[in-house]
Amino acid sequence: MMLHDAAAEWLGGYVDSFRGRNGALSPLMEVKRTHSLRVRDNAAKIAEGLGWTGDRLDVALAAALLHDTGRFPQYARWGTYYDGVSADHGELGEATLRELFPANLSDQCPEWEDILLSVRLHNKKDLPLDVPRRALPLARLVRDSDKLDVFSLVRSHVEAGRINDLLPGIAPRGGYSDELVEEVATDGRGSYRNVRSLFDFLLVQLSWVLDLNYPPSFRMLREEGVLAWIERTLPSCDRVDDFVSSVLRHASAMESA
Ligand SMILES: [Fe+2]
């Protein structure tokens, strides 16, 4: 059996352990369950674009599917997805997999440690410089696949007028915070601690585009119309407009890189 199939079976059972007596999963856990499946599908598309096949593809799909394992115990224990007030869900995911993923399956997979590392690192602002060379392509693939789905999740929640279901802490209608605009205008990066409004969040998301790794990821972003949507949604202001255009230029250059 391929590792990805085994991982799908294991994750399904693990998620089932959080269902209530009536068989229902809490709606926010259901969001993470379907997110995991879509991140796996994104990984399949990116990997295909990169020409990955066989075991390499199998490992990529397993890592992408398992990347948010930590979300389930995190929500069960703390009732929130904010890592800052609960636990780092990348680390929690790794620890959960080390404890609960069947050893007879992981023992047969030479890349298992790379998968665990990709899970641990998927949510870090940057990949640390000491990631082993052989794990780097996988860690990058998981990060791209995850970001792509968060772009569409945020968009669909905004369009449905339900962004606070996804991001309870932000003001759906506030303007930009000065600190964040300053941050993205000066170093092209935005940090969550300066995010107050939806527009702030979209600016941080735009800065993620600068961290995407693979040409197929940029292509998928364009095909889904995500960047065009963010550009339409963000109110115009000089410093923001410059940042938006630089991101769009980067995205189209990287797509054919
Ligand atoms: Fe995550």
Coordinates of C-alpha atoms and ligand atoms in Angstrom, one line a residue:
M1 CA 0.0 0.0 0.0
M2 CA 1.2 3.5 -0.8
L3 CA 2.1 5.6 2.2
H4 CA -0.4 8.3 1.2
D5 CA -3.3 5.8 1.3
A6 CA -2.2 4.6 4.7
A7 CA -1.9 8.2 5.9
A8 CA -5.4 9.0 4.6
E9 CA -6.8 6.0 6.5
W10 CA -5.0 6.9 9.7
L11 CA -5.9 10.6 9.5
G12 CA -9.6 9.7 8.9
G13 CA -9.6 7.5 12.0
Y14 CA -7.8 10.1 14.1
V15 CA -10.2 12.9 13.1
D16 CA -13.1 10.5 13.8
S17 CA -11.9 10.3 17.4
F18 CA -12.9 13.9 17.8
R19 CA -16.5 13.4 16.7
G20 CA -19.3 13.8 19.1
R21 CA -21.8 11.1 20.0
N22 CA -24.0 12.1 17.0
G23 CA -21.0 11.6 14.7
A24 CA -20.6 15.3 14.0
L25 CA -17.3 17.1 14.0
S26 CA -17.2 20.7 15.3
P27 CA -17.5 23.0 12.3
L28 CA -14.1 24.5 12.8
M29 CA -12.5 21.0 12.8
E30 CA -14.4 20.2 9.7
V31 CA -12.8 23.2 8.0
K32 CA -9.4 21.7 8.9
R33 CA -10.4 18.3 7.7
T34 CA -11.4 19.5 4.2
H35 CA -8.4 21.9 4.2
S36 CA -6.1 18.9 4.6
L37 CA -7.7 17.2 1.6
R38 CA -7.4 20.3 -0.6
V39 CA -3.8 20.9 0.5
R40 CA -3.1 17.3 -0.6
D41 CA -4.8 18.0 -4.0
N42 CA -2.7 21.2 -4.4
A43 CA 0.4 19.2 -3.6
A44 CA -0.6 16.7 -6.3
K45 CA -0.9 19.5 -8.9
I46 CA 2.3 21.2 -8.0
A47 CA 4.2 17.9 -7.9
E48 CA 2.8 17.0 -11.2
G49 CA 4.0 20.3 -12.7
L50 CA 7.5 19.6 -11.2
G51 CA 7.5 16.1 -12.7
W52 CA 7.6 14.3 -9.4
T53 CA 6.4 10.6 -9.7
G54 CA 6.5 7.3 -7.8
D55 CA 7.7 7.3 -4.2
R56 CA 8.5 11.0 -4.4
L57 CA 5.0 11.9 -5.3
D58 CA 3.6 9.4 -2.7
V59 CA 5.7 11.0 0.1
A60 CA 4.6 14.5 -1.1
L61 CA 0.9 13.6 -0.9
A62 CA 1.3 12.0 2.5
A63 CA 3.2 15.1 3.9
A64 CA 0.6 17.5 2.5
L65 CA -2.3 15.5 3.9
L66 CA -0.8 15.2 7.4
H67 CA 0.6 18.8 7.6
D68 CA -2.2 20.1 9.9
T69 CA -2.5 17.0 12.1
G70 CA -1.8 19.3 15.1
R71 CA -4.9 21.4 14.5
F72 CA -7.2 18.6 15.8
P73 CA -5.6 18.2 19.3
Q74 CA -5.1 21.9 19.4
Y75 CA -8.7 22.7 18.9
A76 CA -9.8 19.9 21.2
R77 CA -7.6 21.1 24.0
W78 CA -7.6 24.9 23.7
G79 CA -10.7 25.6 21.5
T80 CA -8.7 28.0 19.3
Y81 CA -6.4 28.0 16.3
Y82 CA -4.3 30.9 17.5
D83 CA -1.0 29.3 18.1
G84 CA 0.1 32.3 20.2
V85 CA -2.4 31.5 22.9
S86 CA -2.3 27.7 22.7
A87 CA 0.5 25.7 21.1
D88 CA 2.6 25.8 17.9
H89 CA 0.4 23.5 15.7
G90 CA 3.4 22.5 13.6
E91 CA 5.2 21.1 16.6
L92 CA 2.1 19.6 18.0
G93 CA 1.4 17.9 14.7
E94 CA 4.9 16.4 14.7
A95 CA 4.6 15.2 18.3
T96 CA 1.1 13.7 17.5
L97 CA 2.4 11.8 14.5
R98 CA 5.4 10.5 16.5
E99 CA 3.1 9.3 19.2
L100 CA 0.2 7.9 17.2
F101 CA 1.1 7.2 13.6
P102 CA 1.6 3.4 13.1
A103 CA 5.3 2.5 13.4
N104 CA 5.0 -0.4 11.0
L105 CA 4.1 2.1 8.3
S106 CA 6.5 4.9 9.2
D107 CA 9.4 2.4 9.6
Q108 CA 9.1 1.4 6.0
C109 CA 9.3 4.9 4.7
P110 CA 12.9 6.2 4.4
E111 CA 11.6 9.8 4.1
W112 CA 9.5 9.7 7.2
E113 CA 11.7 12.1 9.1
D114 CA 11.5 14.5 6.2
I115 CA 7.7 14.3 6.4
L116 CA 7.8 15.1 10.1
L117 CA 10.1 18.0 9.5
S118 CA 7.8 19.4 6.8
V119 CA 4.9 19.1 9.2
R120 CA 6.8 20.9 12.0
L121 CA 8.0 23.7 9.7
H122 CA 5.0 24.3 7.5
N123 CA 3.7 27.1 9.7
K124 CA 6.9 29.0 10.4
K125 CA 7.4 32.4 9.0
D126 CA 10.5 31.3 7.2
L127 CA 12.2 27.9 6.7
P128 CA 15.3 27.8 9.0
L129 CA 18.6 27.8 7.3
D130 CA 19.6 24.4 8.7
V131 CA 16.9 22.3 7.0
P132 CA 18.7 19.3 5.6
R133 CA 19.1 19.6 1.8
R134 CA 17.1 16.4 1.1
A135 CA 14.1 17.6 3.0
L136 CA 14.0 21.1 1.5
P137 CA 11.9 20.3 -1.7
L138 CA 9.3 18.5 0.4
A139 CA 9.1 21.3 3.0
R140 CA 8.7 23.9 0.3
L141 CA 6.0 21.9 -1.5
V142 CA 3.9 21.6 1.7
R143 CA 4.2 25.3 2.4
D144 CA 3.2 26.2 -1.1
S145 CA 0.2 23.8 -1.1
D146 CA -1.0 25.1 2.2
K147 CA -0.7 28.8 1.3
L148 CA -2.6 28.2 -1.9
D149 CA -5.6 26.8 0.0
V150 CA -5.5 29.5 2.6
F151 CA -5.8 32.0 -0.2
S152 CA -9.0 30.4 -1.5
L153 CA -10.4 29.8 2.0
V154 CA -10.0 33.4 3.0
R155 CA -11.5 34.6 -0.3
S156 CA -14.5 32.3 -0.1
H157 CA -15.2 33.3 3.5
V158 CA -14.9 37.0 2.7
E159 CA -17.3 36.6 -0.3
A160 CA -19.7 34.7 1.9
G161 CA -19.5 37.5 4.5
R162 CA -18.2 35.0 7.1
I163 CA -14.6 35.9 7.5
N164 CA -14.9 36.0 11.3
D165 CA -15.8 32.3 11.3
L166 CA -12.3 31.7 10.0
L167 CA -10.5 34.6 11.6
P168 CA -12.4 35.6 14.8
G169 CA -9.9 38.2 15.8
I170 CA -10.0 40.6 12.9
A171 CA -12.2 43.6 12.1
P172 CA -14.0 42.9 8.8
R173 CA -14.4 46.5 8.0
G174 CA -11.4 48.4 9.5
G175 CA -8.7 50.2 7.5
Y176 CA -5.0 49.5 7.3
S177 CA -2.9 49.7 10.4
D178 CA 0.0 52.1 9.9
E179 CA 2.6 49.7 11.4
L180 CA 1.7 47.0 9.0
V181 CA 1.8 49.3 5.9
E182 CA 5.2 50.5 7.1
E183 CA 6.4 46.9 7.5
V184 CA 5.3 45.7 4.0
A185 CA 6.5 48.9 2.3
T186 CA 9.9 48.7 3.8
D187 CA 10.7 45.0 3.8
G188 CA 8.0 43.3 1.9
R189 CA 6.9 41.2 4.9
G190 CA 4.0 41.6 7.2
S191 CA 3.7 40.1 10.6
Y192 CA 0.5 38.9 12.3
R193 CA 1.1 40.9 15.4
N194 CA 0.3 44.1 13.4
V195 CA -2.9 42.6 11.8
R196 CA -6.1 44.2 13.0
S197 CA -8.4 44.3 10.0
L198 CA -9.3 42.1 7.0
F199 CA -7.3 44.5 4.8
D200 CA -4.3 44.0 7.0
F201 CA -4.7 40.3 6.8
L202 CA -4.9 40.5 3.0
L203 CA -1.7 42.5 2.9
V204 CA 0.1 39.8 5.0
Q205 CA -1.3 37.2 2.6
L206 CA 0.1 39.2 -0.4
S207 CA 3.5 39.1 1.3
W208 CA 3.2 35.3 1.3
V209 CA 3.4 35.4 -2.5
L210 CA 7.0 36.4 -2.1
D211 CA 7.7 33.2 -0.2
L212 CA 6.1 30.8 -2.7
N213 CA 8.7 28.5 -4.2
Y214 CA 7.5 26.8 -7.3
P215 CA 6.4 28.0 -10.7
P216 CA 3.3 25.7 -10.7
S217 CA 2.2 27.4 -7.5
F218 CA 2.3 30.9 -9.1
R219 CA 0.4 29.5 -12.1
M220 CA -2.3 28.0 -9.8
L221 CA -2.6 31.3 -8.0
R222 CA -3.2 33.2 -11.3
E223 CA -5.6 30.6 -12.6
E224 CA -7.7 30.9 -9.5
G225 CA -7.8 34.6 -9.8
V226 CA -6.7 35.1 -6.2
L227 CA -4.3 38.0 -6.8
A228 CA -6.7 39.9 -9.0
W229 CA -9.3 39.5 -6.4
I230 CA -7.0 40.8 -3.6
E231 CA -6.0 43.7 -5.9
R232 CA -9.7 44.6 -6.4
T233 CA -10.5 44.2 -2.8
L234 CA -7.8 46.3 -1.2
P235 CA -8.5 50.0 -1.0
S236 CA -6.0 52.1 -2.9
C237 CA -3.3 54.1 -1.1
D238 CA 0.2 55.0 -2.4
R239 CA 2.4 52.8 -0.3
V240 CA 0.0 49.8 -0.6
D241 CA -0.4 50.2 -4.3
D242 CA 3.4 50.1 -4.8
F243 CA 3.6 46.9 -2.8
V244 CA 0.7 45.3 -4.6
S245 CA 2.3 46.0 -8.0
S246 CA 5.6 44.6 -6.9
V247 CA 3.9 41.4 -5.7
L248 CA 2.1 41.1 -9.0
R249 CA 5.3 41.6 -11.0
H250 CA 7.1 39.0 -8.9
A251 CA 4.2 36.5 -9.4
S252 CA 4.3 36.8 -13.2
A253 CA 8.1 36.6 -13.4
M254 CA 8.2 33.5 -11.1
E255 CA 5.5 31.7 -13.1
S256 CA 7.8 31.4 -16.1
A257 CA 11.0 31.1 -14.1
Ligands
FE1 FE -1.2 24.6 9.4

